[in-house]
Short mmCIF file of C-alpha atoms and ligand atoms in Angstrom, two decimals:
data_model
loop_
_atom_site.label_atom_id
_atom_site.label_comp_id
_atom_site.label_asym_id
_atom_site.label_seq_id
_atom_site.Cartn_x
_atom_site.Cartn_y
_atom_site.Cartn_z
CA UNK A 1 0.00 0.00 0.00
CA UNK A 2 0.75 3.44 -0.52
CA UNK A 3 2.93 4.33 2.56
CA UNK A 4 1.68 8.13 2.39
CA UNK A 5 -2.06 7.41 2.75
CA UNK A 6 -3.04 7.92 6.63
CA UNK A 7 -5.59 5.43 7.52
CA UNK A 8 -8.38 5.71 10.01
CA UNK A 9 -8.18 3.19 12.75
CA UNK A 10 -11.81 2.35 11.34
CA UNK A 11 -10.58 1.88 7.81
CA UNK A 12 -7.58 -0.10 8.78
CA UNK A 13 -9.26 -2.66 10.51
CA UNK A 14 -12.10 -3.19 7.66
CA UNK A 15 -9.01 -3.29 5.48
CA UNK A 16 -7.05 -5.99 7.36
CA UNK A 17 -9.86 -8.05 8.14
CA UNK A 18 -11.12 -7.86 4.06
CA UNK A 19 -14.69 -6.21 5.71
CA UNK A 20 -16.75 -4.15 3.02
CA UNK A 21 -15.81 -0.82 2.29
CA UNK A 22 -17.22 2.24 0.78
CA UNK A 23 -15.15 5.26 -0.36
CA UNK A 24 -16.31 8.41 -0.66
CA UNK A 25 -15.62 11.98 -2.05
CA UNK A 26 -15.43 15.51 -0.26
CA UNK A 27 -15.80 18.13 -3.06
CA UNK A 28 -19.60 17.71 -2.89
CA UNK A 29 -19.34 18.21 0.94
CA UNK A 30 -16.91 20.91 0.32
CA UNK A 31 -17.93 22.90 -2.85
CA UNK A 32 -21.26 20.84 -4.28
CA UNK A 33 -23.55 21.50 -1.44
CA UNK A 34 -24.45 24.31 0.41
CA UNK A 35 -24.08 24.79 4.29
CA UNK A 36 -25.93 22.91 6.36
CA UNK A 37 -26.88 20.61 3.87
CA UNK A 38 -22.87 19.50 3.42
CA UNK A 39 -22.21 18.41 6.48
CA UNK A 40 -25.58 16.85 7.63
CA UNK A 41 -25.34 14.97 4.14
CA UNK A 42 -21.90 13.90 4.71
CA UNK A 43 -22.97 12.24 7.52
CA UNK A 44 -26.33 10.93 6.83
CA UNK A 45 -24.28 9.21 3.79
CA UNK A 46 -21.59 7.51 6.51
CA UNK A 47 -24.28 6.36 8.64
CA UNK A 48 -26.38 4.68 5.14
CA UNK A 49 -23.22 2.66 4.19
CA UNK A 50 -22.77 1.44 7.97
CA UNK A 51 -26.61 0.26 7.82
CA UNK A 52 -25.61 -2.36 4.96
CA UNK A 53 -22.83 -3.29 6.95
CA UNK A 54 -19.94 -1.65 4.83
CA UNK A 55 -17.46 0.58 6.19
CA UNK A 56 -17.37 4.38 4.98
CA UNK A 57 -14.03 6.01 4.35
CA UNK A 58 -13.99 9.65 3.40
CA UNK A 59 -11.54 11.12 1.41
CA UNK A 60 -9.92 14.64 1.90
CA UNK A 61 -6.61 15.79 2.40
CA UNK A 62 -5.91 17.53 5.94
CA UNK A 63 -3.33 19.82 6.93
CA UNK A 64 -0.90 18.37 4.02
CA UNK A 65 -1.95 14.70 5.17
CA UNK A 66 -4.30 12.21 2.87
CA UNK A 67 -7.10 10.89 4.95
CA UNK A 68 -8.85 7.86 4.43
CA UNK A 69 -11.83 7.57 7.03
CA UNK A 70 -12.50 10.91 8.40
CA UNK A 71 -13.31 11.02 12.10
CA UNK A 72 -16.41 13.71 12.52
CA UNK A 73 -14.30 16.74 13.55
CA UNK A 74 -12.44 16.22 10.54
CA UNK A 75 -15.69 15.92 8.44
CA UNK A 76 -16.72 19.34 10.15
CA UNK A 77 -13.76 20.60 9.07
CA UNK A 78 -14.09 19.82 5.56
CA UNK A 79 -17.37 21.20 5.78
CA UNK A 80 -17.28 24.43 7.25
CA UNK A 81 -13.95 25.75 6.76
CA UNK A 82 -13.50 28.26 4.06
CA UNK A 83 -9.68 27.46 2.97
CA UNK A 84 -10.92 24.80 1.68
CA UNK A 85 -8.96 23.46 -2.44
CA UNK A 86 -10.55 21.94 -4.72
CA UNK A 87 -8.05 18.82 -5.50
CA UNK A 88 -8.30 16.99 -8.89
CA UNK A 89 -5.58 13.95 -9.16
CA UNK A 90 -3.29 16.90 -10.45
CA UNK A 91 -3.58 19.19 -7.37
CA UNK A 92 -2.68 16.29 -4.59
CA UNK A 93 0.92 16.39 -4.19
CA UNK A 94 0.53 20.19 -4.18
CA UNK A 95 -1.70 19.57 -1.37
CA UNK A 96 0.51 17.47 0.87
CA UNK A 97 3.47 19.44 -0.41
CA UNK A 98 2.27 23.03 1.15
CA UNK A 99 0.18 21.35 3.61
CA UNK A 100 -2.91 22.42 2.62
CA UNK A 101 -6.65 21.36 3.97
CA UNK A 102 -8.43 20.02 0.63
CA UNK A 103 -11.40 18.26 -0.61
CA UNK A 104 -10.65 15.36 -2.59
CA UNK A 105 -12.73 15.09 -6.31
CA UNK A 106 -14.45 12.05 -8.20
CA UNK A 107 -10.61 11.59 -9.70
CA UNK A 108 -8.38 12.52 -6.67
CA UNK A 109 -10.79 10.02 -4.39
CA UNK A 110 -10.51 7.37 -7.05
CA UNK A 111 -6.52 7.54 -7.17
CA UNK A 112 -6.57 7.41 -3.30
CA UNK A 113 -9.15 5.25 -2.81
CA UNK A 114 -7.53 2.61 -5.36
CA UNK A 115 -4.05 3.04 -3.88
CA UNK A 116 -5.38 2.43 -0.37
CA UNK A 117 -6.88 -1.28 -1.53
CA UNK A 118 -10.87 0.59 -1.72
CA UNK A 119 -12.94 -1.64 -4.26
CA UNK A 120 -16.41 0.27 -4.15
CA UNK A 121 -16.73 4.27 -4.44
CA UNK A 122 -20.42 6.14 -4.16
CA UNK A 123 -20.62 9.52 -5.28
CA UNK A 124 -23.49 11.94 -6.98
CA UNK A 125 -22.30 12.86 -10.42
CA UNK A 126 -19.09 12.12 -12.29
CA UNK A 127 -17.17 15.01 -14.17
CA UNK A 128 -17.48 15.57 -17.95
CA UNK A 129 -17.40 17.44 -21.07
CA UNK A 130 -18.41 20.58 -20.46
CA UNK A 131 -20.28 22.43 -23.36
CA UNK A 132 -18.68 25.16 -24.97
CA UNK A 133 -15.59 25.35 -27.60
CA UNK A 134 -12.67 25.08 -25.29
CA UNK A 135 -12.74 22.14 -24.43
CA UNK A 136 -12.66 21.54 -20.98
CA UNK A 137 -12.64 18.12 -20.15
CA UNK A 138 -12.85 16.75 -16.18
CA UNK A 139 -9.74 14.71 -15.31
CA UNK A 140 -12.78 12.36 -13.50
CA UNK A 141 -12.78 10.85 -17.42
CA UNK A 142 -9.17 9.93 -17.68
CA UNK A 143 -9.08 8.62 -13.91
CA UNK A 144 -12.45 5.83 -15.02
CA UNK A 145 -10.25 4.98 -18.16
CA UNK A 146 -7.20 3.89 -15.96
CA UNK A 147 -8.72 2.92 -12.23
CA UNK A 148 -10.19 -0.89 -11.83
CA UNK A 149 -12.68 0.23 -9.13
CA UNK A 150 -16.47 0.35 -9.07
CA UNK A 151 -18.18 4.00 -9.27
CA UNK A 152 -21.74 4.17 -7.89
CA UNK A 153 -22.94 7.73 -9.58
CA UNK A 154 -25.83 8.71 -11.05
CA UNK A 155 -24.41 9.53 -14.46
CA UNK A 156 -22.92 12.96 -14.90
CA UNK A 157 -23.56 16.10 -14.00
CA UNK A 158 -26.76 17.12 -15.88
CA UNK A 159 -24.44 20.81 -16.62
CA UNK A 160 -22.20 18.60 -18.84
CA UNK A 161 -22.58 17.72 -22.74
CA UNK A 162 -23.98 14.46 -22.16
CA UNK A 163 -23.70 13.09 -25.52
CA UNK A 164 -19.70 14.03 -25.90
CA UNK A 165 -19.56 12.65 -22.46
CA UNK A 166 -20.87 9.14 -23.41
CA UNK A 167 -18.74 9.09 -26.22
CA UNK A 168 -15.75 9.57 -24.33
CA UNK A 169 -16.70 7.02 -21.83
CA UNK A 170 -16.96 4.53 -25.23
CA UNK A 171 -13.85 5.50 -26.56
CA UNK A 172 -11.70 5.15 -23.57
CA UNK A 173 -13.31 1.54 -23.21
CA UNK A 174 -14.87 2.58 -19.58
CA UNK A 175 -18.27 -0.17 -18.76
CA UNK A 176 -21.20 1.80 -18.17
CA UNK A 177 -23.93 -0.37 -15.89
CA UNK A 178 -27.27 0.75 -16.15
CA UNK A 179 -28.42 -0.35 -12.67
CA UNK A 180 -32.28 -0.92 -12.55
CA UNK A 181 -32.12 0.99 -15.58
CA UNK A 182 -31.38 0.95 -19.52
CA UNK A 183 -30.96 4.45 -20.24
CA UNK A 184 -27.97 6.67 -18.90
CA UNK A 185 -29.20 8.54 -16.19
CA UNK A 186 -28.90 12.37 -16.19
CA UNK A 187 -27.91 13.16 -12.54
CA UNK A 188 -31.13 15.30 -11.63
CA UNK A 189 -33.15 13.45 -14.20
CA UNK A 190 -33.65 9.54 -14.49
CA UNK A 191 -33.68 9.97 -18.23
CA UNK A 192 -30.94 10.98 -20.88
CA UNK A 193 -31.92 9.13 -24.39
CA UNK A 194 -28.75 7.69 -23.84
CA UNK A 195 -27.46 4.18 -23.80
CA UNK A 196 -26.05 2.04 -21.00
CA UNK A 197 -23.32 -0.83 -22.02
CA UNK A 198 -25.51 -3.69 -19.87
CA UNK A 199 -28.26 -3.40 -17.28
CA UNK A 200 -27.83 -4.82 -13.63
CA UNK A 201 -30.37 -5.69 -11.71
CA UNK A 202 -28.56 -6.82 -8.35
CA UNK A 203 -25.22 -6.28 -6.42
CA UNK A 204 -24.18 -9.81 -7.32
CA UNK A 205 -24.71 -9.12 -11.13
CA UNK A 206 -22.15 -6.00 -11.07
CA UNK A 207 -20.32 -7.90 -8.74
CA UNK A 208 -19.57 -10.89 -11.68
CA UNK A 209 -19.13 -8.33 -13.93
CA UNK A 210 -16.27 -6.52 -11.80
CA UNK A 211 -14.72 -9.33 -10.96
CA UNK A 212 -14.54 -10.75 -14.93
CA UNK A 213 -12.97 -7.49 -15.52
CA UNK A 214 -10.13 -8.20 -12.68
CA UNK A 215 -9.60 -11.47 -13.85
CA UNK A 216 -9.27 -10.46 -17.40
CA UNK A 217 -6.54 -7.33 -16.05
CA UNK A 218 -9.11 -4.82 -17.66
CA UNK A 219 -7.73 -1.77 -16.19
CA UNK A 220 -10.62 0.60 -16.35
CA UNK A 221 -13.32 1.35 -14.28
CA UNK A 222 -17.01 -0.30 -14.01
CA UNK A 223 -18.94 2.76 -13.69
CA UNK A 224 -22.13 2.10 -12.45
CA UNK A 225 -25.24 4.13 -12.90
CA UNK A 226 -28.23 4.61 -10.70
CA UNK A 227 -31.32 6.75 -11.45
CA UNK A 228 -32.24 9.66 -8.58
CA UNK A 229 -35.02 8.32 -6.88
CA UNK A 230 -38.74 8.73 -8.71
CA UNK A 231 -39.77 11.13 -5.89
CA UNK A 232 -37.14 13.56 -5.64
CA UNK A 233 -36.00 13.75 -10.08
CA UNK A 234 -36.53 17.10 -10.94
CA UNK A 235 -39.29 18.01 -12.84
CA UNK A 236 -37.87 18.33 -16.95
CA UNK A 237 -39.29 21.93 -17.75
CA UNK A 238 -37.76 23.12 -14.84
CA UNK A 239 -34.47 21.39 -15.03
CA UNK A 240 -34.23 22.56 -18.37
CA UNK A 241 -35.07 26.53 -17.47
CA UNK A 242 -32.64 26.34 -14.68
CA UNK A 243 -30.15 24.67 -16.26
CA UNK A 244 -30.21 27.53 -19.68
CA UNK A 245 -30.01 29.82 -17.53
CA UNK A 246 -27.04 28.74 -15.17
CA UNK A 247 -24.74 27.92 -17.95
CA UNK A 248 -25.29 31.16 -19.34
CA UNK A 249 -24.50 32.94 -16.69
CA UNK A 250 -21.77 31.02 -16.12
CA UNK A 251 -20.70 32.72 -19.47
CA UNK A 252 -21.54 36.21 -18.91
CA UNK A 253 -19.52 36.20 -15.59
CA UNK A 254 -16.47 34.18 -17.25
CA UNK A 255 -16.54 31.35 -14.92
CA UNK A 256 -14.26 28.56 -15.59
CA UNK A 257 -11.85 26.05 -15.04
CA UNK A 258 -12.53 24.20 -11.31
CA UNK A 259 -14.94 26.89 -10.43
CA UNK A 260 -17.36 26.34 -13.17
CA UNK A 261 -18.99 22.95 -11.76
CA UNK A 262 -20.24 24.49 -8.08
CA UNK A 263 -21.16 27.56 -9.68
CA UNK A 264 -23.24 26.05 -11.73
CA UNK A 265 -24.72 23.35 -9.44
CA UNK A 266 -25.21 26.68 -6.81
CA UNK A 267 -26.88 28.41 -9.30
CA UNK A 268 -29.30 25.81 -10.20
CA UNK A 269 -30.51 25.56 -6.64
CA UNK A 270 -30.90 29.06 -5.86
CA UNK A 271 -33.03 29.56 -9.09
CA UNK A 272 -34.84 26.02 -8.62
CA UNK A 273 -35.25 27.17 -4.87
CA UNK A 274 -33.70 23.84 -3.47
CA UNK A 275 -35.52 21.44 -5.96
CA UNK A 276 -32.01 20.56 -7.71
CA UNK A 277 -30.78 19.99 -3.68
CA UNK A 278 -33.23 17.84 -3.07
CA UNK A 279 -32.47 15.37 -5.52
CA UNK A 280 -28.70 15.87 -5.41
CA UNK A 281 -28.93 14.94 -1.68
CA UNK A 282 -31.47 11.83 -2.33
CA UNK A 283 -29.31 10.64 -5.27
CA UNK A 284 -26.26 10.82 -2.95
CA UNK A 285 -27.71 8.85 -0.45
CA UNK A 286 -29.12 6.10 -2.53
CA UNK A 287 -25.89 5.93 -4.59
CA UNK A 288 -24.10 5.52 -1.08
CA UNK A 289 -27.02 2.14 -0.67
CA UNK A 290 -26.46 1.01 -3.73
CA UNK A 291 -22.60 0.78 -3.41
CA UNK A 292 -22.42 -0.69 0.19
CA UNK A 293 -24.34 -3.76 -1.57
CA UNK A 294 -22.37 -4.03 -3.86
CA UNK A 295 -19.19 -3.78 -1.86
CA UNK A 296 -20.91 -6.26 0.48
CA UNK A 297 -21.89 -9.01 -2.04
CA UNK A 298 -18.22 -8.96 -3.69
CA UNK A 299 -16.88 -10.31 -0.41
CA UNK A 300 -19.25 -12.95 -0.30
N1 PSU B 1 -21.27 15.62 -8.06
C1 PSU B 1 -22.03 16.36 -7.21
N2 PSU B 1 -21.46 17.47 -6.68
C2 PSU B 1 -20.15 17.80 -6.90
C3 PSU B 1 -19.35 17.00 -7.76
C4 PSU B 1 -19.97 15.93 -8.31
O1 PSU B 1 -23.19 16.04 -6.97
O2 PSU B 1 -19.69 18.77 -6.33
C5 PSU B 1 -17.87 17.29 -7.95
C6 PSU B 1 -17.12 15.97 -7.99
O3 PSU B 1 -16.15 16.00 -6.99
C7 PSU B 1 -16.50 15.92 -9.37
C8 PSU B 1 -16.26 17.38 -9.63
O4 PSU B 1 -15.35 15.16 -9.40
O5 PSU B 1 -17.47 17.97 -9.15
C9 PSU B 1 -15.98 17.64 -11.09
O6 PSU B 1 -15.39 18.88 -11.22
P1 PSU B 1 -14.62 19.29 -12.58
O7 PSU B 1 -15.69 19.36 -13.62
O8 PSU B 1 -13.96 20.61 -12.26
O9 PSU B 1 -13.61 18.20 -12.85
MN1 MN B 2 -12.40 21.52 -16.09
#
């Protein structure tokens, strides 16, 4: 193992004794979702994956130090304080270099969660294309093309260019499991038009698929998709008013590079008056369900 990852005791021991775990990310506590919301999610997430009888590990760099299993103070940290980076795979060593305080992305987690021996990761929405000419392309994409780990998500961030998105999933050779589904899910929305490799039904079906993959050295990821729950999706005129409008702004004000995802995702709430946080909240926690299952019925 990586000697530079500090383990929680928690995390250790589920580690030694081969125990389920669960990784999971900290931008969305740190920069996805607004206060209280963050932390109160964070740990309404922990507490889901416990319930299935995984073990959660959070991932965020502290004071220069990467963290796997947060204890709660560190959580609160992560969740209220307001030095807190944005770390993409790139931005890590930075981070333990100037000892910095830092949430972890969908493609820092992955690299720490992989090098710390973490099968199973939940989160809400992976990176993407973004629309626009540039192009600017979340290093969330590379990290599935070259990470053999499982990533619970409900497809990508509706903000993105879905289409280029799926595309670039294809082309880097990434496995896209529609679970309980045969479409793509669009984060907020259950429904993209767009098409899943294979549907999965069960833990133990993505389970055989994942571990076919390891046998056969396939080095990417098995991205697994799970539609927001039917009660909280968000209603498709809305979405799509919202969503115009967001993206636009984002233009008009010149926002970019790792700002451009929470501004958007802020601006969608605020203008949706919390219907967008609703179902980013449910989606994370049923994600977080989801994946403890799975990570449960792989070490049966
Ligand atoms: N999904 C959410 N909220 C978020 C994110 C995803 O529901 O805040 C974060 C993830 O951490 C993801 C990141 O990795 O946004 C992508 O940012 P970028 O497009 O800058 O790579
Ligand atoms: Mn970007």
């Amino acid at each position: 193992m990586e000697t530079r990852l500090h383990l929680s005791p928690e995390t250790k021991s589920a580690l030694e004794q081969n125990q389920a775990l669960v990784a999971l990310e900290s931008t969305v506590i740190a920069h996805g979702l607004p206060r209280p919301q963050n932390l109160e999610t964070a740990g309404a997430v922990e507490g889901i994956v416990r319930a299935e009888g995984a073990t959660p590990a959070t991932i965020a760099v502290l004071d220069g130090e990467i963290c796997v299993g947060l204890s709660e103070e560190q959580r609160r940290v992560i969740a209220t304080d307001h030095d807190v980076k944005k770390l993409s795979t790139r931005d890590i060593a930075i981070a333990v270099a100037r000892g910095w305080n830092g949430a972890t992305t969908v493609a820092a987690t992955m690299w720490i969660a992989h090098r710390a021996g973490i099968r199973v990761f939940a989160t809400g929405g992976i990176g993407g294309v973004h629309h626009g000419s540039l192009p600017d392309i979340s290093a969330d994409l590379p990290e599935l093309a070259r990470t053999p780990m499982i990533v619970v998500c409900s497809g990508a961030k509706i903000v993105l260019d879905l289409p280029a998105t799926r595309e670039w999933l294809e082309t880097h050779s990434v496995t896209v499991v529609g679970y309980g589904c045969d479409e793509l899910p669009a984060f907020y929305s259950r429904s993209s038009g767009l098409p899943v490799d294979i549907r999965c039904d069960s833990p133990d079906e993505v389970s055989r698929v994942f571990k076919t993959q390891r046998e056969l050295k396939i080095e990417s990821a098995l991205l697994v998709t799970v539609p927001v729950p039917v009660d909280a999706e968000v209603e498709s005129a809305l979405l799509h008013r919202v969503l115009d409008d967001a993206i636009a702004d984002a233009e008009r004000e010149r926002i970019g590079g790792r700002d451009l995802t929470p501004f958007l995702l802020a601006r969608m709430s605020q203008q949706s008056e919390g219907a967008t946080l609703r179902a980013n909240v449910a989606l994370l926690e049923n994600n977080a369900r989801v994946a403890a299952r799975i990570a449960v019925a792989l070490n049966r």
